[in-house]
Coordinates of C-alpha atoms in Angstrom, one line a residue:
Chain Y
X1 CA 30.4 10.3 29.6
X2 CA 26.6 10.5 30.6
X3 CA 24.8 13.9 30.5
X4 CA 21.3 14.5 31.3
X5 CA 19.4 16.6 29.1
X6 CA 16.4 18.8 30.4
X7 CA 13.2 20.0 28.4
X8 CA 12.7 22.9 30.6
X9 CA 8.9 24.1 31.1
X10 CA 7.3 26.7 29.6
X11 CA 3.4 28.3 30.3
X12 CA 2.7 25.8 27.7
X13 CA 3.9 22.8 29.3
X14 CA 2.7 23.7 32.7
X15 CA -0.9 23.6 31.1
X16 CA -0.4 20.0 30.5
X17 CA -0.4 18.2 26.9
X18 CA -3.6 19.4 24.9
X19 CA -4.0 17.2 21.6
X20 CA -3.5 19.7 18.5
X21 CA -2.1 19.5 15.0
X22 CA 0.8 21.7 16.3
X23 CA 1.4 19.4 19.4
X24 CA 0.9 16.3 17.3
X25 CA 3.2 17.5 14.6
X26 CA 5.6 18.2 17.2
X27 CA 5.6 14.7 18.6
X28 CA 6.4 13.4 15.3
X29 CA 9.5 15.4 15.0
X30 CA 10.3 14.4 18.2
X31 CA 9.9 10.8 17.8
X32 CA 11.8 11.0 14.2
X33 CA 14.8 12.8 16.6
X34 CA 14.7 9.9 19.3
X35 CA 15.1 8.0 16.4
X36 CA 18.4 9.2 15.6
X37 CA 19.5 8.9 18.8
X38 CA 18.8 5.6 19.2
X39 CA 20.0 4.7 16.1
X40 CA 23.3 6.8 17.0
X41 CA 23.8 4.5 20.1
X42 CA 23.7 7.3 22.4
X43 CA 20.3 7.5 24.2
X44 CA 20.3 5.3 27.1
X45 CA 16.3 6.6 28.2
X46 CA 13.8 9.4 28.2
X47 CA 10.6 10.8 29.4
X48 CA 8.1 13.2 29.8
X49 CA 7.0 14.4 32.8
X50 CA 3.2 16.2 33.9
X51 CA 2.8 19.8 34.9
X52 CA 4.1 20.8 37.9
X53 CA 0.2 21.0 38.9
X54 CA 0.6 17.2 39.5
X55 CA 4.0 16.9 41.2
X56 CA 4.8 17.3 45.1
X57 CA 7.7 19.0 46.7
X58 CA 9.6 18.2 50.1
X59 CA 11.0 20.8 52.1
X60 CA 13.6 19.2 54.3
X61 CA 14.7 21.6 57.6
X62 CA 16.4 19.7 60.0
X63 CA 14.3 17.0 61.4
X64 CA 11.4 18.6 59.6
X65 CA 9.7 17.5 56.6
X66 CA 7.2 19.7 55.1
X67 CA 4.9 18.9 51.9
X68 CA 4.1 21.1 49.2
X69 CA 1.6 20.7 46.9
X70 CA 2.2 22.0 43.3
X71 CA 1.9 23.8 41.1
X72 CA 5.5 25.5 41.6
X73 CA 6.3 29.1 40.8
X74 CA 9.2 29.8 38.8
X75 CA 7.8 27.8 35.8
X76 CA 11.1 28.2 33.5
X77 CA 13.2 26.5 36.2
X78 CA 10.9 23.4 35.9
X79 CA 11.9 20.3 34.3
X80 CA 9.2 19.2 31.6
X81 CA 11.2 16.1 30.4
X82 CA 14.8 14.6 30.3
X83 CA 16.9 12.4 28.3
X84 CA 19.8 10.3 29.5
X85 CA 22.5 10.2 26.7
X86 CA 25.9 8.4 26.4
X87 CA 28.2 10.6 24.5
X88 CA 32.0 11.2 24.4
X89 CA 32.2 14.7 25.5
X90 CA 30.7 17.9 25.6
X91 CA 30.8 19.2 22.4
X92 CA 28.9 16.1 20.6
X93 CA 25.6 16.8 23.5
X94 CA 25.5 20.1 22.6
X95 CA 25.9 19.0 18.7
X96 CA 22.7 16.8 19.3
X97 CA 20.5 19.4 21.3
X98 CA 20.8 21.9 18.3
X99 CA 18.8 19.5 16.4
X100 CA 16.3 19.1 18.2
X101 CA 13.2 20.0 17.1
X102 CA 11.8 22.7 19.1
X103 CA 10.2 20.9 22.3
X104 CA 7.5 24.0 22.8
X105 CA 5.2 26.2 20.6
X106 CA 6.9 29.5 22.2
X107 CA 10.9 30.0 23.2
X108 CA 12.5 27.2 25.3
X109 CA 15.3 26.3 26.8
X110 CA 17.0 22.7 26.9
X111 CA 19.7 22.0 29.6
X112 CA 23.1 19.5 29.9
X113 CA 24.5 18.0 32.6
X114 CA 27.0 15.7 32.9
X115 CA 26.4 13.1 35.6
X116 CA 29.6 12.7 38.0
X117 CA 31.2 9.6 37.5
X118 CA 33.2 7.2 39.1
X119 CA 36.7 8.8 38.5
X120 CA 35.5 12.0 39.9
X121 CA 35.0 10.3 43.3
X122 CA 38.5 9.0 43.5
X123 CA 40.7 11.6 44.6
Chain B
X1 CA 22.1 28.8 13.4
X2 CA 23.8 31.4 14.3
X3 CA 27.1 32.1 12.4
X4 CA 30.8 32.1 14.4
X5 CA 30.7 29.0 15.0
X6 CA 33.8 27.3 16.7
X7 CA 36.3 24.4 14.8
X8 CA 35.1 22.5 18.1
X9 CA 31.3 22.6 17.2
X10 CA 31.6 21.9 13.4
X11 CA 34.3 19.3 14.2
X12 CA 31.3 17.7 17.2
X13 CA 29.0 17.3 14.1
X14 CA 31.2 15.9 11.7
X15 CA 32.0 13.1 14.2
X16 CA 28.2 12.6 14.0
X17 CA 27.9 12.3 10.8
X18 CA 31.4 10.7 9.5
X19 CA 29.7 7.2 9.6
X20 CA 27.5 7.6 7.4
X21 CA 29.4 10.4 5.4
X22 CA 31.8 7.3 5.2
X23 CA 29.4 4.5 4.1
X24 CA 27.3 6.8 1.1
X25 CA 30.8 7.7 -0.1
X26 CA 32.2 3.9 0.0
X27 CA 29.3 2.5 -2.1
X28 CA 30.2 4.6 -5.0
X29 CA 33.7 5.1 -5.0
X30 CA 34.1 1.5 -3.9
X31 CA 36.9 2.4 -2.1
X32 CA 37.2 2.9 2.1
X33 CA 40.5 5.0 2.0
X34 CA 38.9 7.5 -0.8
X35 CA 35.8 7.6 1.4
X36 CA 37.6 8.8 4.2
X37 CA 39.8 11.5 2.0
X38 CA 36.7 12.9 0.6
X39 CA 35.0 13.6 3.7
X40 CA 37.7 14.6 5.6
X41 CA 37.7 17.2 2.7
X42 CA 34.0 18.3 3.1
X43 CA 35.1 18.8 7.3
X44 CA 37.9 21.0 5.7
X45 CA 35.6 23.3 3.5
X46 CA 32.9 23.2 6.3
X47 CA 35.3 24.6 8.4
X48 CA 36.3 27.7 6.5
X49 CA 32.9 28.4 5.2
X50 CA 30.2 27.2 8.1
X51 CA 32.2 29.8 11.1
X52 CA 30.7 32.8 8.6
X53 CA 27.8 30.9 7.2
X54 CA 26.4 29.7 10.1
X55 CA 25.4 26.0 10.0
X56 CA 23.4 24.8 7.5
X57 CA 19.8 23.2 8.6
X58 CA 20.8 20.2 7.8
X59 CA 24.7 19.1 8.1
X60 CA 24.9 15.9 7.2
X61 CA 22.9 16.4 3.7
X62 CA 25.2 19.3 3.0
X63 CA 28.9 17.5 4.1
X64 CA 27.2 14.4 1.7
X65 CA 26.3 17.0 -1.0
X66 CA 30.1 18.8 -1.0
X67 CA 32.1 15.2 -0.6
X68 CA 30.1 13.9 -4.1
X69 CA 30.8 16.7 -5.9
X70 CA 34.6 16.6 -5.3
X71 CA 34.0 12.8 -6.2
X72 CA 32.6 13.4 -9.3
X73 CA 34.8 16.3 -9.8
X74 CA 37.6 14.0 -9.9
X75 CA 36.1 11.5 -11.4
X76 CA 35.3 13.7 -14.3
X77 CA 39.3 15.0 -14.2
X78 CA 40.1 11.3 -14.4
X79 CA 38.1 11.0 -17.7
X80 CA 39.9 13.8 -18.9
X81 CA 43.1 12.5 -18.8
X82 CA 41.4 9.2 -20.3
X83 CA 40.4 11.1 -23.6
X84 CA 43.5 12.9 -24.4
X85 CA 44.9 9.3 -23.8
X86 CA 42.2 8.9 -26.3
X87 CA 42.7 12.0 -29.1
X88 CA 46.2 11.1 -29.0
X89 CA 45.7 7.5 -30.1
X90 CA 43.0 9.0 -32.5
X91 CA 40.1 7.2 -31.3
X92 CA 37.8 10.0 -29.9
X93 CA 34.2 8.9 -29.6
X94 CA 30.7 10.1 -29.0
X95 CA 30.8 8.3 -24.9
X96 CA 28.5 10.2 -22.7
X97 CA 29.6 10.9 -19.5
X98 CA 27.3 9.5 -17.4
X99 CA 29.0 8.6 -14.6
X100 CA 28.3 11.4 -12.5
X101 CA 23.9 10.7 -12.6
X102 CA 25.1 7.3 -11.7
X103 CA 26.6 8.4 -8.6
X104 CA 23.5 11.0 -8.0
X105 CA 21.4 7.7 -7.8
X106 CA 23.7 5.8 -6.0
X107 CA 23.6 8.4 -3.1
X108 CA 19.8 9.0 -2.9
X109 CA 20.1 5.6 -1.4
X110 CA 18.6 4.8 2.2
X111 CA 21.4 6.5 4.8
X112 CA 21.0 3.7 7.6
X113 CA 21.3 0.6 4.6
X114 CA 24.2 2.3 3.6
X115 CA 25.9 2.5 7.3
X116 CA 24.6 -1.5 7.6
X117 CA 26.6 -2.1 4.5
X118 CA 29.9 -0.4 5.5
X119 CA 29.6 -2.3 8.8
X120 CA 29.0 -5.3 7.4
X121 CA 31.9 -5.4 4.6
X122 CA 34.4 -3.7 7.4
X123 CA 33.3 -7.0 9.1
X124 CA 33.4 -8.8 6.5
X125 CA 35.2 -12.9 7.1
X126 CA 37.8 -12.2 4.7
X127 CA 39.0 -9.8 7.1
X128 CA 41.1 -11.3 10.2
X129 CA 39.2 -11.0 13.4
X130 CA 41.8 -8.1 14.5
X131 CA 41.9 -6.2 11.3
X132 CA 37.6 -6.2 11.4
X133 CA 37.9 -4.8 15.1
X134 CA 40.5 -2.2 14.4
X135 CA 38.2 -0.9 11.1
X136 CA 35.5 -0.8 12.5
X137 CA 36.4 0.9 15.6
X138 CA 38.0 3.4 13.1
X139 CA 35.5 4.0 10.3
X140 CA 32.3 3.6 12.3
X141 CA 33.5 4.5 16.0
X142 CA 35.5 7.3 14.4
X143 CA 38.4 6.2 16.6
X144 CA 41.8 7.5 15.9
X145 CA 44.5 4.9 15.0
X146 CA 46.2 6.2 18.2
X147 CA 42.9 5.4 20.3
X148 CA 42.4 1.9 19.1
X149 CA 46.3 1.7 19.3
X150 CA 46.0 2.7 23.1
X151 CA 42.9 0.5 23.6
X152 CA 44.3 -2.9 22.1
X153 CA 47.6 -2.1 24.0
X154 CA 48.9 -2.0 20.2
X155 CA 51.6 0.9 19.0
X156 CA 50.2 3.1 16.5
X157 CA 52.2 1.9 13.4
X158 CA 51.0 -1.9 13.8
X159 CA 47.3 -0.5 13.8
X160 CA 47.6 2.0 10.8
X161 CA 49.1 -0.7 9.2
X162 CA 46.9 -3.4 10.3
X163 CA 43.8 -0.8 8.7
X164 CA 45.8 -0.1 5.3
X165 CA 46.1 -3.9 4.7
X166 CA 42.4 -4.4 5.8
X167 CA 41.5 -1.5 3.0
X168 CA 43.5 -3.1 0.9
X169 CA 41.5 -6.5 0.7
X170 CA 38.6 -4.9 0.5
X171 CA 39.6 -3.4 -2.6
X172 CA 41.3 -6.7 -4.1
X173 CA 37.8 -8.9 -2.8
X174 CA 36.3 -6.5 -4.7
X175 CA 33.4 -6.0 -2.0
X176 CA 30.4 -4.1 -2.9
X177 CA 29.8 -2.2 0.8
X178 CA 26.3 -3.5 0.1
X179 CA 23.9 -5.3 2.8
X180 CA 24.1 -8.9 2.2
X181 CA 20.5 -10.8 1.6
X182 CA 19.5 -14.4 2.4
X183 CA 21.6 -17.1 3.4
X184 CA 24.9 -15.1 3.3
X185 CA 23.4 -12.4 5.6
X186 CA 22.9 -14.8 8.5
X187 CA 26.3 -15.8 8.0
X188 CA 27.7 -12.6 7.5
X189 CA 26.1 -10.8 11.2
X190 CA 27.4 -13.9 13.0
X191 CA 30.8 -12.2 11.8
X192 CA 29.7 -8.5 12.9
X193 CA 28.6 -9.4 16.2
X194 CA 31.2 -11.7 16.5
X195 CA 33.5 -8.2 16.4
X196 CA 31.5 -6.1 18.7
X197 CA 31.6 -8.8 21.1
X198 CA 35.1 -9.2 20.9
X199 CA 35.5 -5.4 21.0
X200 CA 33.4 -5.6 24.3
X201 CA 35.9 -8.5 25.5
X202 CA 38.4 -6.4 25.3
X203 CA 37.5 -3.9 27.5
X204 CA 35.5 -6.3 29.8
X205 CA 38.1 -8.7 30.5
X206 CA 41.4 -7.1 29.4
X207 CA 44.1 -9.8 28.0
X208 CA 46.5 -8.1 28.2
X209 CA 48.2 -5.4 29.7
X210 CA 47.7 -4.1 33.8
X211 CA 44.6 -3.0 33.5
X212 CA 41.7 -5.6 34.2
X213 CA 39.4 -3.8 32.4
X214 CA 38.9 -0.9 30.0
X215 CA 35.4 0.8 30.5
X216 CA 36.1 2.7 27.2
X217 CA 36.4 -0.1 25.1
X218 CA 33.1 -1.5 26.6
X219 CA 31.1 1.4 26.5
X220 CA 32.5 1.5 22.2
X221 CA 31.1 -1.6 21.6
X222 CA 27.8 -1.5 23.4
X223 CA 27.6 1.9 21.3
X224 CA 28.1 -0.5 18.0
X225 CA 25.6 -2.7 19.5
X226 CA 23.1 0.1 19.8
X227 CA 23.3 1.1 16.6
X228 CA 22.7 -2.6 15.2
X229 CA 19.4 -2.8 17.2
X230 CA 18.5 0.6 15.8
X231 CA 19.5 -0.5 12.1
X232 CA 18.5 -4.1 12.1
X233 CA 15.3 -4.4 14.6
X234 CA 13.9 -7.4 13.9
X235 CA 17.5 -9.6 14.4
X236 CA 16.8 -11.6 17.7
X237 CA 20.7 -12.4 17.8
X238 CA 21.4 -8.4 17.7
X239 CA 19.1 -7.6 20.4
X240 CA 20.6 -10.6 22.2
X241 CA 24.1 -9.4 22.1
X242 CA 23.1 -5.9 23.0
X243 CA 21.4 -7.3 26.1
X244 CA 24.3 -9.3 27.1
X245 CA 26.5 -6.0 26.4
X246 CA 24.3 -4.1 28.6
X247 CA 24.0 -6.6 31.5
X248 CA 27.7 -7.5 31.7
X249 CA 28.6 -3.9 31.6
X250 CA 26.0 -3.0 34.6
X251 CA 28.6 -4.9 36.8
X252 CA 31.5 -2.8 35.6
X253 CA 31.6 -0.8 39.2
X254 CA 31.7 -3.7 41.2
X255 CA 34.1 -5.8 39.3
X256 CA 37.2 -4.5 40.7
X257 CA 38.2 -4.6 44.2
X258 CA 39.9 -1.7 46.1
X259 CA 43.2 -3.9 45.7
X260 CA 42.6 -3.5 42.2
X261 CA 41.8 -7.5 41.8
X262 CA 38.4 -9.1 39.8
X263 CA 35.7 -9.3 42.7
X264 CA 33.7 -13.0 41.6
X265 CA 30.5 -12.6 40.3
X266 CA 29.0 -14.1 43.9
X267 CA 31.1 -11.3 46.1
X268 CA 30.4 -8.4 44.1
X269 CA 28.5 -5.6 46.0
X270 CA 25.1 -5.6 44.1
X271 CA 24.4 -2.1 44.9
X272 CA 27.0 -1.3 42.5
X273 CA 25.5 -2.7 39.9
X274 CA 24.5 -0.1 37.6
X275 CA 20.2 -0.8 37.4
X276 CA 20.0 1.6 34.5
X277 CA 22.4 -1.2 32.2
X278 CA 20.4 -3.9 33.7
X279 CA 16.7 -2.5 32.6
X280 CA 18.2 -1.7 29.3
X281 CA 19.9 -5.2 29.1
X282 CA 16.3 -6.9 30.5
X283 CA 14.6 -4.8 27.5
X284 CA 16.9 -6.2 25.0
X285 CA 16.9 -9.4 26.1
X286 CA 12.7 -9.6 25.9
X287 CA 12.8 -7.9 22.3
X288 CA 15.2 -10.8 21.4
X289 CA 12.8 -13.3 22.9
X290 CA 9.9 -11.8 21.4
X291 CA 11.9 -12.3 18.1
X292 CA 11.8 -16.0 19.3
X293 CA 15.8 -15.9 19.9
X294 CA 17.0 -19.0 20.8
X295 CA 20.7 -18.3 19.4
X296 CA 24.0 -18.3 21.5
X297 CA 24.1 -14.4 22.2
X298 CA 20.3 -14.7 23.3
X299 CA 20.9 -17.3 25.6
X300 CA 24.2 -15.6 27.2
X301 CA 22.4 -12.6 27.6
X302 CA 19.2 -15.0 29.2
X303 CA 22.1 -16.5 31.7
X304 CA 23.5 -12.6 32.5
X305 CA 19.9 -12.2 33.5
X306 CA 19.2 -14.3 35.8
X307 CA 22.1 -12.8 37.6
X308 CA 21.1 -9.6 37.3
X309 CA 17.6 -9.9 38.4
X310 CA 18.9 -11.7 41.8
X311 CA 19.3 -9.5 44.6
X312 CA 21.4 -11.6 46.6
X313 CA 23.7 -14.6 45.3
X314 CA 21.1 -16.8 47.2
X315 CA 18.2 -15.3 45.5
X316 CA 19.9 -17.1 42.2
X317 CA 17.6 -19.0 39.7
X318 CA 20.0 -22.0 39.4
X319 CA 18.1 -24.5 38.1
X320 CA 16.7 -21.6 35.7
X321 CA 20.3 -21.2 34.9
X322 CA 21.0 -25.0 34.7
X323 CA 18.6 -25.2 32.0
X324 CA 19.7 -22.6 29.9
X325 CA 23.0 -24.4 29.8
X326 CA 21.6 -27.2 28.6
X327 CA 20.2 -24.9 25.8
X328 CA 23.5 -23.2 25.2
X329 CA 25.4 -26.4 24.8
X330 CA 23.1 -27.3 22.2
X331 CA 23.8 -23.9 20.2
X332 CA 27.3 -23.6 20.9
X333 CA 29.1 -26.5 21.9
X334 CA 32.2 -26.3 24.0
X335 CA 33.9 -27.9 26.5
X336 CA 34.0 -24.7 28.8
X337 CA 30.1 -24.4 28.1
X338 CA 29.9 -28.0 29.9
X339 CA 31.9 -27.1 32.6
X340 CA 29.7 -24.1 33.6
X341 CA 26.8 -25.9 33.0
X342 CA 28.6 -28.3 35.6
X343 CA 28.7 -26.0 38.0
X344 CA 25.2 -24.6 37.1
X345 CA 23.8 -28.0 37.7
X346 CA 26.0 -28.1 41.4
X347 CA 24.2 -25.3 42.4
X348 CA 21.0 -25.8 41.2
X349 CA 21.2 -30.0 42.2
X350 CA 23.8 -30.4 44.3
X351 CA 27.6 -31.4 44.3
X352 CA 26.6 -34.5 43.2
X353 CA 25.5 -33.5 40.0
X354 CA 28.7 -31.4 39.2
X355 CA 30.6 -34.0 39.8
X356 CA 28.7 -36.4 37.5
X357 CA 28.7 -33.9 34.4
X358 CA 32.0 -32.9 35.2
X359 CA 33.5 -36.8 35.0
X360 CA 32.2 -36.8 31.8
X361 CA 33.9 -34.2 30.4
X362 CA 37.3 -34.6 32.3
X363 CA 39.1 -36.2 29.1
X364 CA 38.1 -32.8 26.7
X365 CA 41.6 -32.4 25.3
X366 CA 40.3 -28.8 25.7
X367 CA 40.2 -28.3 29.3
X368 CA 43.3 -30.3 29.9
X369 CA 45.5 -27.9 32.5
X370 CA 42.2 -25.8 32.6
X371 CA 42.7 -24.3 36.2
X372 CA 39.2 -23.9 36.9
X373 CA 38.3 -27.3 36.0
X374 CA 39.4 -29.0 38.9
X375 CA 38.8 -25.6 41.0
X376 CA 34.9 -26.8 40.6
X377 CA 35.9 -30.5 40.7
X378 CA 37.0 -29.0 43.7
X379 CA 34.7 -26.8 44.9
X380 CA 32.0 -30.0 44.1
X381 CA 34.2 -32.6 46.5
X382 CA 34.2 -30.2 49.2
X383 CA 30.5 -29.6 49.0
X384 CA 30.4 -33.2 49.0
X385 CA 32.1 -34.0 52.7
X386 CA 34.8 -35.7 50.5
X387 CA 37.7 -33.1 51.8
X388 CA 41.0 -35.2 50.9
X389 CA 40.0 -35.6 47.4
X390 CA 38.9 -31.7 47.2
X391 CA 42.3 -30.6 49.1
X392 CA 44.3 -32.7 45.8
X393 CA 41.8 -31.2 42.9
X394 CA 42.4 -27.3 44.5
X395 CA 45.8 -27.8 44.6
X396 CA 46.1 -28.8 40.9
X397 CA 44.3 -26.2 40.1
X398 CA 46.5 -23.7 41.8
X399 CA 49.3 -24.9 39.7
X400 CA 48.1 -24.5 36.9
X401 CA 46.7 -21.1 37.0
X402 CA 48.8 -18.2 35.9
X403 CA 47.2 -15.7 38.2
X404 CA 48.6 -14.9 41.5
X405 CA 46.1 -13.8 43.0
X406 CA 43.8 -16.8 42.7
X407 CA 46.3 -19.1 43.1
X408 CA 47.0 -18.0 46.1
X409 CA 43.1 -18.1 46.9
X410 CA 42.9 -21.8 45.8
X411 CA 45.7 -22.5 47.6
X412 CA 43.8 -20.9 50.8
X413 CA 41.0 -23.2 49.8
X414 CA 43.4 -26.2 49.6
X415 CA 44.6 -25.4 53.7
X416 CA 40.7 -25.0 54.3
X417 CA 40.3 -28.8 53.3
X418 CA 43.2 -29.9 54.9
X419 CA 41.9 -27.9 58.7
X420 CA 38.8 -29.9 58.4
X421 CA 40.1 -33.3 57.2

């Protein structure tokens, strides 16, 4: 099964990557991690996005389509970067997420979701 | 970690790590059954102590750390038992024990050679091309026996036995689970990718059983197949299996029809294609370039491609695709290689061409009452105006083809000929 898995944002990511030996040290770990998963077969991608500062949003109401500038609100609901994994269930994602290195200096949150497939179509 | 953790959890992250559990334990004890029994026992105490412990910060280390000691635990009982052997037959002397520090240096070995090494003895050419798919599915996929049993269309006796009797000459070759250097290594990967892709096979274009294909089986081997790239990187023919993997899987979606038939490559709905597969497969396939891969996997995956990156069947590179046959044919030689390149060249030339490269391999003993030889002789005559001739070659063809279904569509094309004679 596919899952994607969501870095959610924090104040810290919403400010945008700042070079420091803490940032740095934590891109290391990370790129050590992504190493595992690639060598465990299971990462099909990833990336990091920008702060919400640079994104858009499009409200959609009936015919209308209305453009919103960011930054958005809600900053812990925001996605800071994903991963696209192929694992056999479950239980082996959420094996994987729990060592992870911490993506942020503060708390933080990391989200699966399985992707619907084609066998949940056919009813 | 928090402690209370579930049998489900712990069990997830043993599966992680079982591979490699597997291949530090198989180097010393020089034994793929033992391996298995000794860290299926670290799973066992990790389950009764991690649920109040909490898991520790690094699982894999500790499950490695718990499955030596019972190793040398009973290699150290087995000693035992060889010295009173020994006091009774009066002969006691001064041997150190060292056996244990041996194995202490033996693990501290690099974790991903290791998992290379189990790969490549559990593919190792001593092995029958079955036995090294079924082993390898089980010890590195961590397949059950009952899984691979369901996937081959196998009953689970034939494939427990059929991995017993694999073990077994591994043991009796004497194999040393290490990653083999030089001349022998180039030898040796032709065998493991050989099994990956025959893995793949299996799922992609089912030979037995109703199904047409198995996704699952598919989706194993292009997991093998990531792995390799991640523990051999600079291999141009692993990058070029994996890219061929990727790109044949994309099509996976459209490859079945609603009436549950194989959709031709030309007729499949593009936009089923899954483009995710296809970048992955188009990064592969430039890392094995780049790695100046010119072998058969690279060029099959080179062929895939230009599928892949056509939008429409009329967008095809065929005289891109023509070429690479002529390539192909020089690195793997076969008379259904020819053929395609045949039909390549009819695409990319015109029928006229097929036809010529396709007289001169009519006599392969190999293609004799080969349906989809004169299918394209077919297909080429028709092409050509010459519509009697095509009618005879597409009713051969349907003759000698065991499926119905495209038969009955030769057979169509046979009445097509005949309507405009």
């Amino acid at each position: 099964m596919r899952v994607m898995v969501f870095v959610k944002a924090t104040e810290d990511s919403e400010k945008g990557f700042v070079p420091t030996p803490e940032t740095t040290a934590m891109m290391e770990a990370m790129g050590k991690y992504n190493d595992e998963l690639r060598n465990a077969g299971i990462l099909l991608t990833a990336d990091g996005l920008k702060p919400s500062s640079e994104g858009k949003r499009i409200a959609f109401d009936g015919p209308g389509r209305r453009v919103i500038d960011g930054p958005f609100a809600e900053t812990r609901e925001l996605v800071a970067g994903f991963w696209l994994w192929e694992v056999k269930d479950m239980d082996e994602a959420v094996a994987w997420v729990k060592r992870c290195p911490n993506p942020m200096p503060g708390p933080s949150e990391i989200e699966i979701r399985p992707l619907y497939e084609m066998a949940d179509w056919q009813e | 970690m928090t402690a209370g953790e579930t049998h489900q959890a712990i069990e997830a992250i043993f599966r992680i790590e079982r591979a490699r559990l597997i291949a530090g334990l198989a180097r010393v004890v020089r034994n793929v059954d033992r391996a298995e029994e000794l860290a299926q026992d670290a799973l066992v105490i990790a389950l009764s102590q991690w649920p109040g412990t909490g898991v520790p910060a690094n699982p894999g280390a500790w499950l490695m750390t718990v499955a030596k000691r019972r190793a040398i635990d009973a290699i150290r009982r087995d000693k035992m038992r060889a010295r009173k052997h020994e006091e009774i037959a009066r002969e006691l002397d001064g041997e150190v024990d060292d056996t244990p520090g041996m194995i202490e240096a033996a693990m501290n070995d690099d974790l991903g050679d290791e998992l290379l090494g189990l790969i490549f003895t559990a593919c190792h050419p001593v092995l029958s091309a079955d036995a090294r798919a079924a082993l390898t599915l089980r010890v590195i996929g961590g397949l059950t026996t009952d899984e691979i049993a369901r996937a081959f269309l196998s009953t689970e006796a034939t494939i427990a036995q059929r991995i017993v009797r694999a073990k077994r000459t591994i043991g009796k070759a004497g194999l040393s689970f290490e990653v083999p250097r030089g001349a022998e290594r180039t030898a040796r990967l032709s065998s493991v990718l050989e099994v990956v892709y025959l893995i793949f096979n299996e799922g992609y274009a089912a030979t037995v059983g109703d199904d047409l294909v198995r996704p699952g089986l598919c989706r194993e081997a292009q997991r093998l197949g990531r792995m390799l790239a991640g523990l051999m990187p600079e291999d141009a023919e692993v990058f070029g299996l994996l890219a061929l993997m990727e790109i044949q899987a994309s099509r996976l979606p459209a490859r079945i029809g609603p009436d549950g038939a194989l959709v031709p490559l030309t007729e499949q709905d593009r936009a089923r294609w899954d483009q995710l597969l296809i970048r992955r497969g188009l990064d592969a396939l430039a890392r094995a370039e780049t790695l100046g891969g010119d072998g058969p996997y690279a060029l099959q995956a080179a062929l895939a491609a230009c599928h892949a990156r056509a939008r429409s069947p009329a967008d095809t590179d065929w005289p891109r695709i023509a070429a690479l046959y002529d390539r192909l044919r020089a690195v793997m030689p076969s008379p259904v290689v020819d053929l395609n390149r045949a039909i390549a060249h009819s695409m990319a030339f015109g029928p006229e061409a097929g036809l010529r490269l396709v007289d001169e391999i009519a006599d392969a003993a190999a293609l004799r009452n080969y349906a989809p030889l004169p299918a394209a002789r077919g297909d080429f005559l028709f092409r050509a105006g010459r519509l009697a001739e095509a009618r005879s070659e597409f009713e051969t063809a349907a003759t000698l083809t065991r499926n119905m279904r495209e038969a009955a569509f030769l057979l169509a094309r046979a009445d097509a000929c005949a309507e405009n004679c």
